[in-house]
Coordinates of C-alpha atoms in Angstrom, one line a residue:
X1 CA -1.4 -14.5 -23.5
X2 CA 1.0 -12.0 -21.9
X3 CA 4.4 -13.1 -20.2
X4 CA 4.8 -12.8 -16.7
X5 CA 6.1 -10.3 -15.2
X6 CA 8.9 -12.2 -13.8
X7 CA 10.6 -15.2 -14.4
X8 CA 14.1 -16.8 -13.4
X9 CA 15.2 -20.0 -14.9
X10 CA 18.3 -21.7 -12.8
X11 CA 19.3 -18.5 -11.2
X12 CA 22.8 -18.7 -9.3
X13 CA 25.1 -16.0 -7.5
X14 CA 28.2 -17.1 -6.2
X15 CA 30.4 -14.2 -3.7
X16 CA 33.7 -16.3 -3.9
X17 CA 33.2 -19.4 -2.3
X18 CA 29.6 -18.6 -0.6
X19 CA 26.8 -19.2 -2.5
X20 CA 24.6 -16.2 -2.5
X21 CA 21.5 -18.2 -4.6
X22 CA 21.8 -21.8 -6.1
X23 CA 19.4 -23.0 -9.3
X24 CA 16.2 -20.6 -8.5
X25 CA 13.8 -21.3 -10.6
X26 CA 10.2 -19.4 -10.4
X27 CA 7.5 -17.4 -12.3
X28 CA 5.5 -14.4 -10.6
X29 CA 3.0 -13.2 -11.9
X30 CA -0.3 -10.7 -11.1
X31 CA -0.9 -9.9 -8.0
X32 CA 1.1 -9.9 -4.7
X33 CA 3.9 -12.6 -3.7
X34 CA 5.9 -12.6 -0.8
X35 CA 9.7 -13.8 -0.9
X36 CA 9.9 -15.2 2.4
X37 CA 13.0 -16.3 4.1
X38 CA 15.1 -15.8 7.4
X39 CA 17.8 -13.5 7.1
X40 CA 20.7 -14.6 5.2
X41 CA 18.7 -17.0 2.9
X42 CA 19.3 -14.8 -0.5
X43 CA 16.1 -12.9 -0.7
X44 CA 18.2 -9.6 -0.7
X45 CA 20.2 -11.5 -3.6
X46 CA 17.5 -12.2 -5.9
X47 CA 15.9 -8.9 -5.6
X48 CA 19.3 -7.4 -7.0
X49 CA 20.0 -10.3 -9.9
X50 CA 16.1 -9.1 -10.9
X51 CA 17.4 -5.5 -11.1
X52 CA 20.3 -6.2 -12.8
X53 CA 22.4 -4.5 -9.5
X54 CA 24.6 -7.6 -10.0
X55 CA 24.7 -10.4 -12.3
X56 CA 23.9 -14.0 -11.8
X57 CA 26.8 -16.1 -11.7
X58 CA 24.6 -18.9 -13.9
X59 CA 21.1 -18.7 -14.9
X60 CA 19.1 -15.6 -16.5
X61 CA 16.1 -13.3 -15.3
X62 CA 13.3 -12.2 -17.6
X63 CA 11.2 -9.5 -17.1
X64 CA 7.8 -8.9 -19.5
X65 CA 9.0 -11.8 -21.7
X66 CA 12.6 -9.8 -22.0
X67 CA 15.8 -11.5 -20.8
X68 CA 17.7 -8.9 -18.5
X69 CA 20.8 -8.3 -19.9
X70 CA 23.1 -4.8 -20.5
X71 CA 21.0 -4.3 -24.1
X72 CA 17.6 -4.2 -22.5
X73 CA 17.4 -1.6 -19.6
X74 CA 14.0 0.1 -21.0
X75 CA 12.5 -3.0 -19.4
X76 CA 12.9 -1.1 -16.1
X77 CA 11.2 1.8 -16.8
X78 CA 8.3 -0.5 -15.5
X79 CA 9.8 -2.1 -12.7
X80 CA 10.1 0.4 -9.1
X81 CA 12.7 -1.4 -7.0
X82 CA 12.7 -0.2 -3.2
X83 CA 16.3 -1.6 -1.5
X84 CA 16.8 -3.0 2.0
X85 CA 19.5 -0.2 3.0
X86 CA 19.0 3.4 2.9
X87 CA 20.3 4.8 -0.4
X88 CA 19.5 8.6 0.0
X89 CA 21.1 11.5 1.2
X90 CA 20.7 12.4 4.7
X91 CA 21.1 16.2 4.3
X92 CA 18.6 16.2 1.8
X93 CA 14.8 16.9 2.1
X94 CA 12.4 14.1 1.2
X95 CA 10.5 15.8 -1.7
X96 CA 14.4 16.9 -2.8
X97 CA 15.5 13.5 -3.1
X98 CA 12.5 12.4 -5.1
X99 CA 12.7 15.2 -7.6
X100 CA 15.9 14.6 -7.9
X101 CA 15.7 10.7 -9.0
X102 CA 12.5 11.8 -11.4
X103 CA 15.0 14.4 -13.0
X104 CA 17.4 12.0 -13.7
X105 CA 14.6 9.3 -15.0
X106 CA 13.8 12.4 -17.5
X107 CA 10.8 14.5 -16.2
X108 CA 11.6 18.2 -16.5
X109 CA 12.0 20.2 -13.2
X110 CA 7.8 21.4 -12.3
X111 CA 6.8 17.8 -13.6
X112 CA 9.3 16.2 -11.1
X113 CA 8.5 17.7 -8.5
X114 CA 4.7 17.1 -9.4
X115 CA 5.5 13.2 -9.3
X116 CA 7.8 13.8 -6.1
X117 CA 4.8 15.1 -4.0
X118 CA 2.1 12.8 -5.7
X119 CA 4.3 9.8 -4.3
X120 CA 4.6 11.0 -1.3
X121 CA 1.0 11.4 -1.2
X122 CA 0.3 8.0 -2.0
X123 CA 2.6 6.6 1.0
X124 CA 1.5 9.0 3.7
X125 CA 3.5 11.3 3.8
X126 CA 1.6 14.2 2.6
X127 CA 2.9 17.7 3.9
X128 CA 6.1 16.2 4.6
X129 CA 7.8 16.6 1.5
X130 CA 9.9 19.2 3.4
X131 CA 11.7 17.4 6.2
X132 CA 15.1 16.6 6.4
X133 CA 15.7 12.7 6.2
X134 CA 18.2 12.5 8.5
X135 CA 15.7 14.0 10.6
X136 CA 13.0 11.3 9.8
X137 CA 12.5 8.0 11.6
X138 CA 12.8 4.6 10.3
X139 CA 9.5 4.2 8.9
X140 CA 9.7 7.2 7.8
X141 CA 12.6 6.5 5.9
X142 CA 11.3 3.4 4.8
X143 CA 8.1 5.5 3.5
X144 CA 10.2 7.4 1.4
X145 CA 12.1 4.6 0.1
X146 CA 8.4 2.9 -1.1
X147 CA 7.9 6.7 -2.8
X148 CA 10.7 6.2 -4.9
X149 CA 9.8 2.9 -5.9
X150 CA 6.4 4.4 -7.3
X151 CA 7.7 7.4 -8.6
X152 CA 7.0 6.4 -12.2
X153 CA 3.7 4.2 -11.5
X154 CA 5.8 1.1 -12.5
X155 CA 3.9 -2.3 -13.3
X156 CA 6.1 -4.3 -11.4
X157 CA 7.4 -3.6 -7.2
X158 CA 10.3 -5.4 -5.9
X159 CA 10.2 -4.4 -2.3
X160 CA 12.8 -5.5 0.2
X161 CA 11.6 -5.9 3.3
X162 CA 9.0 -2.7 3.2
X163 CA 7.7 -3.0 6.5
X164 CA 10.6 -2.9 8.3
X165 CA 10.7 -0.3 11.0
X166 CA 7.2 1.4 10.6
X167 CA 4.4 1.5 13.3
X168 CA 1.5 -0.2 13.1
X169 CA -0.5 2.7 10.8
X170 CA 2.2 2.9 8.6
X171 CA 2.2 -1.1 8.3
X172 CA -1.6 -1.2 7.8
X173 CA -1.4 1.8 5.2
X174 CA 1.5 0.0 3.2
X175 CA -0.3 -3.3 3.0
X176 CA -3.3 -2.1 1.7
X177 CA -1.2 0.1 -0.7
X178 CA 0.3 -3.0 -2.0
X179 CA -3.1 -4.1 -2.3
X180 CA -4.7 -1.9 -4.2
X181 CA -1.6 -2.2 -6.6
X182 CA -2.5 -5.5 -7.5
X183 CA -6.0 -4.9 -7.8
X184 CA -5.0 -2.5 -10.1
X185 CA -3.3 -5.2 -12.6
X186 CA 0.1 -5.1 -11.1
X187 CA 3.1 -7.2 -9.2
X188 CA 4.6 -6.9 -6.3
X189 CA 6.8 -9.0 -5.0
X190 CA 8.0 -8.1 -1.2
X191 CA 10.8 -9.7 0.8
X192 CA 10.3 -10.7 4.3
X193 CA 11.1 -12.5 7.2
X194 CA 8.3 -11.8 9.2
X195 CA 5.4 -14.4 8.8
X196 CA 2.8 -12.6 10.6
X197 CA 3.2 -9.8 8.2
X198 CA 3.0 -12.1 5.4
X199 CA -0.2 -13.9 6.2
X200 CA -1.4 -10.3 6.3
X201 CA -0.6 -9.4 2.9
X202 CA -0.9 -12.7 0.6
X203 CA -1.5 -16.3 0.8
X204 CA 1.2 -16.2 -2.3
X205 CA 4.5 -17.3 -0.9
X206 CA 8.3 -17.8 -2.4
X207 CA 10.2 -19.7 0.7
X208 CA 13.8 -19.4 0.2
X209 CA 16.7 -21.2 2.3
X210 CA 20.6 -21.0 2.0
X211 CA 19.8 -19.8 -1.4
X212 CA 17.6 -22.4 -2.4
X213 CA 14.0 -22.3 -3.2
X214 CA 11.9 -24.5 0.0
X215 CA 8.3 -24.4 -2.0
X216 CA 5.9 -21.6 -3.8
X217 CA 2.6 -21.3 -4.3
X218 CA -0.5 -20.5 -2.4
X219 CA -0.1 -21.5 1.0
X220 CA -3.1 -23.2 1.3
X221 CA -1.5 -25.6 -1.4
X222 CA 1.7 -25.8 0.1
X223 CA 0.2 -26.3 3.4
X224 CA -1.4 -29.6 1.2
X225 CA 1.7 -31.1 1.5
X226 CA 2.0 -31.7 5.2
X227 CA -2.2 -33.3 5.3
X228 CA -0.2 -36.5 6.6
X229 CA 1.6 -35.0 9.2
X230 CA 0.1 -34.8 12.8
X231 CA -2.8 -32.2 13.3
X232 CA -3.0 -30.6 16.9
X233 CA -6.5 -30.6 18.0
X234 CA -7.7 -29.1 21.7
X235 CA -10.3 -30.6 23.6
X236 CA -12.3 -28.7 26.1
X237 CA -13.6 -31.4 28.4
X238 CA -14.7 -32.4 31.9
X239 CA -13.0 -35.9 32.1
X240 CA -10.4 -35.5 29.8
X241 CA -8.0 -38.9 30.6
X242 CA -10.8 -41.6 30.0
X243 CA -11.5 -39.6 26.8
X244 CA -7.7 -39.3 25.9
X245 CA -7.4 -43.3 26.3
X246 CA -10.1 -44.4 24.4
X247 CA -9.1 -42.4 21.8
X248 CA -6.0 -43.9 21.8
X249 CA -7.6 -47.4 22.2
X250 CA -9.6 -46.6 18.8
X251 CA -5.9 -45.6 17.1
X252 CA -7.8 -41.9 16.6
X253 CA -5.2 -39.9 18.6
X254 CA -1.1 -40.8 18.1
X255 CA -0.3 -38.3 21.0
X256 CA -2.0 -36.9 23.8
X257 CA -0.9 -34.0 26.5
X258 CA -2.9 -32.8 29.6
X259 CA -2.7 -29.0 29.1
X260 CA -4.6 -28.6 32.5
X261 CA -7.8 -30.8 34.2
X262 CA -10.2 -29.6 31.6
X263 CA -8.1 -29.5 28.9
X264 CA -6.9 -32.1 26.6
X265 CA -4.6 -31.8 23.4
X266 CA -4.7 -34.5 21.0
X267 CA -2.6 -35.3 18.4
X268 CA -3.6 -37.5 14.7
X269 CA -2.9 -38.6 11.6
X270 CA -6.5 -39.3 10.8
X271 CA -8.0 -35.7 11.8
X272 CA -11.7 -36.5 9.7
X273 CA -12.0 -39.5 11.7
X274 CA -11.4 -38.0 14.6
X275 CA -13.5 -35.3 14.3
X276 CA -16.5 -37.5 13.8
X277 CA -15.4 -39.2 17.0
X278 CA -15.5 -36.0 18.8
X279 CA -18.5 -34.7 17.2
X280 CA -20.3 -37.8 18.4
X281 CA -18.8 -37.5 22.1
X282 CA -19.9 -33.9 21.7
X283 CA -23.6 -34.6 21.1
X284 CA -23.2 -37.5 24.2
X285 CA -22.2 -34.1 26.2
X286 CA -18.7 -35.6 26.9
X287 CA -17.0 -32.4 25.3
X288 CA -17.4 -28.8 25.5
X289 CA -15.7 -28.2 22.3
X290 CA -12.1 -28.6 20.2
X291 CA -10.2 -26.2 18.2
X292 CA -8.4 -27.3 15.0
X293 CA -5.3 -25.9 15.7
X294 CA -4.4 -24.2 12.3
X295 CA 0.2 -24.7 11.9
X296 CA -0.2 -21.6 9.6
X297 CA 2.6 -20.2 7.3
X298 CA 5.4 -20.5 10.8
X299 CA 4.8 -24.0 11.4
X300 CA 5.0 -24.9 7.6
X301 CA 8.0 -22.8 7.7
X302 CA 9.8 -24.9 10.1
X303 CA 8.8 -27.9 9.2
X304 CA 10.3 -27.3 5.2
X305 CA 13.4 -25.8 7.0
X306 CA 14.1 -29.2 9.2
X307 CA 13.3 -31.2 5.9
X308 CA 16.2 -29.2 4.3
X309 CA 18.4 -29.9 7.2

């Protein structure tokens, strides 16, 4: 069996006396994996201790079954690493910049700027090769950021927050990008704080907090955790108060809230029970119909972020 592609065993970075990342300890392999997080909550540190940018105050990083380390850097011939700032030079022309980072990775000058325009290609940005960056947008920039993390076809993207700044087409075009890497056989793990965009990409999730690691796994399985915890349900109803106390009689409902006079919002602890309940008051014609409502990837979120105080 192959190693993964990534895998930190108590991973610490200390800045003086702020913790940057305290005892990580995860594996990632195939496919795609968000590192989710709200701003300030080390993602931006990991993704640096991965590429050996800095170096972990405690802990080690392995990448392939190879323990990063100043002996080992061939490891990151396979690894395309796209950074949260702008690193390029704003005078210089997209296609420019490229060639010039596939020049110094070793290709000879036609061969570099074959690769240069083939990545640019593969993020969009066809025919573009030419314009100034300092000229481009944010996405744009961003674009051209994701290029030079595929320059070489590497197995494994690190990809602080990619998404940032780009319009809608761009977004959809980089998610299924990132897709169709994974298909492929590779990794990618991408940094975010926006949950919408994560749902969109994977169900594959790293939450991160002060530094420390909240859950991973699939979200579905994470979600798992919280089956004890109220459920919302809403109830579309004529009547909805007689319904709302006998529910409530019955010890079905814990909560209940009158969104408006057809409208009823229930909360449970017991939500198969209660949606046998409701199914039989739906077949009495009592009930017009409910909606499970689903917490998602936020609500978990929040809920992990209040449990860690």
């Amino acid at each position: 069996m192959s190693a993964p592609a990534l895998r930190c065993q108590g991973l610490s970075r200390w800045y003086g006396e702020v913790q940057g990342l305290s005892g990580l300890t995860v594996t990632v392999d195939r496919g795609v994996v968000s590192l989710l997080g709200p701003n300030g909550s080390g993602k931006s540190t990991f993704l640096k201790l991965v590429t050996g940018l800095i170096r972990p105050s405690r802990g080690h990083v392995e990448l392939f079954g190879r323990r990063v380390g100043p002996d080992n850097h061939a490891v990151f011939a396979r690894v395309g690493y796209m950074p949260g700032e702008d690193v390029h030079f704003e005078h210089e022309r997209a296609e420019d910049f490229l060639a010039l980072l596939a020049r110094l990775g070793g290709d000879r000058p036609a061969r570099a700027r074959e690769r240069a325009a083939a990545a640019l290609d593969r993020v969009g940005l066809a025919g573009r090769g030419g314009s100034r960056l300092e000229a481009m947008s944010k996405g744009m920039r961003q674009r051209v950021k994701l290029a030079q993390a595929l320059l070489f076809e590497p197995e494994l993207l690190l990809l602080d927050e990619p998404l940032n700044g780009m319009d809608p087409i761009s977004r959809r075009h980089t998610m299924a990008l990132l897709r169709r890497h994974a298909d492929a056989g590779g990794t990618v793990l991408f940094a975010s704080h926006v949950l919408h965009e994560v749902e969109a990409v994977t169900s594959r999730v790293i939450l991160l907090h002060h530094g420390r690691l909240l859950a991973e796994g699939r979200l579905d399985e994470i979600r798992e955790r919280f089956d004890r915890r109220p459920r919302r349900v809403v109830v579309e109803c004529a009547r909805p108060r007689p319904i709302a106390a006998a529910l409530l009689d019955a010890e079905l409902a814990s909560g209940t809230r009158f969104a408006d006079d057809d409208r009823l919002e229930l909360e449970t602890r017991d939500l198969p029970s209660l949606l046998v309940r409701l199914g039989e008051l739906g077949r009495e014609g009592r009930i017009d119909g409910l909606e499970v409502v689903d917490e998602g990837l936020e609500g978990i979120f929040d809920l992990l972020i209040g449990e860690d105080g």
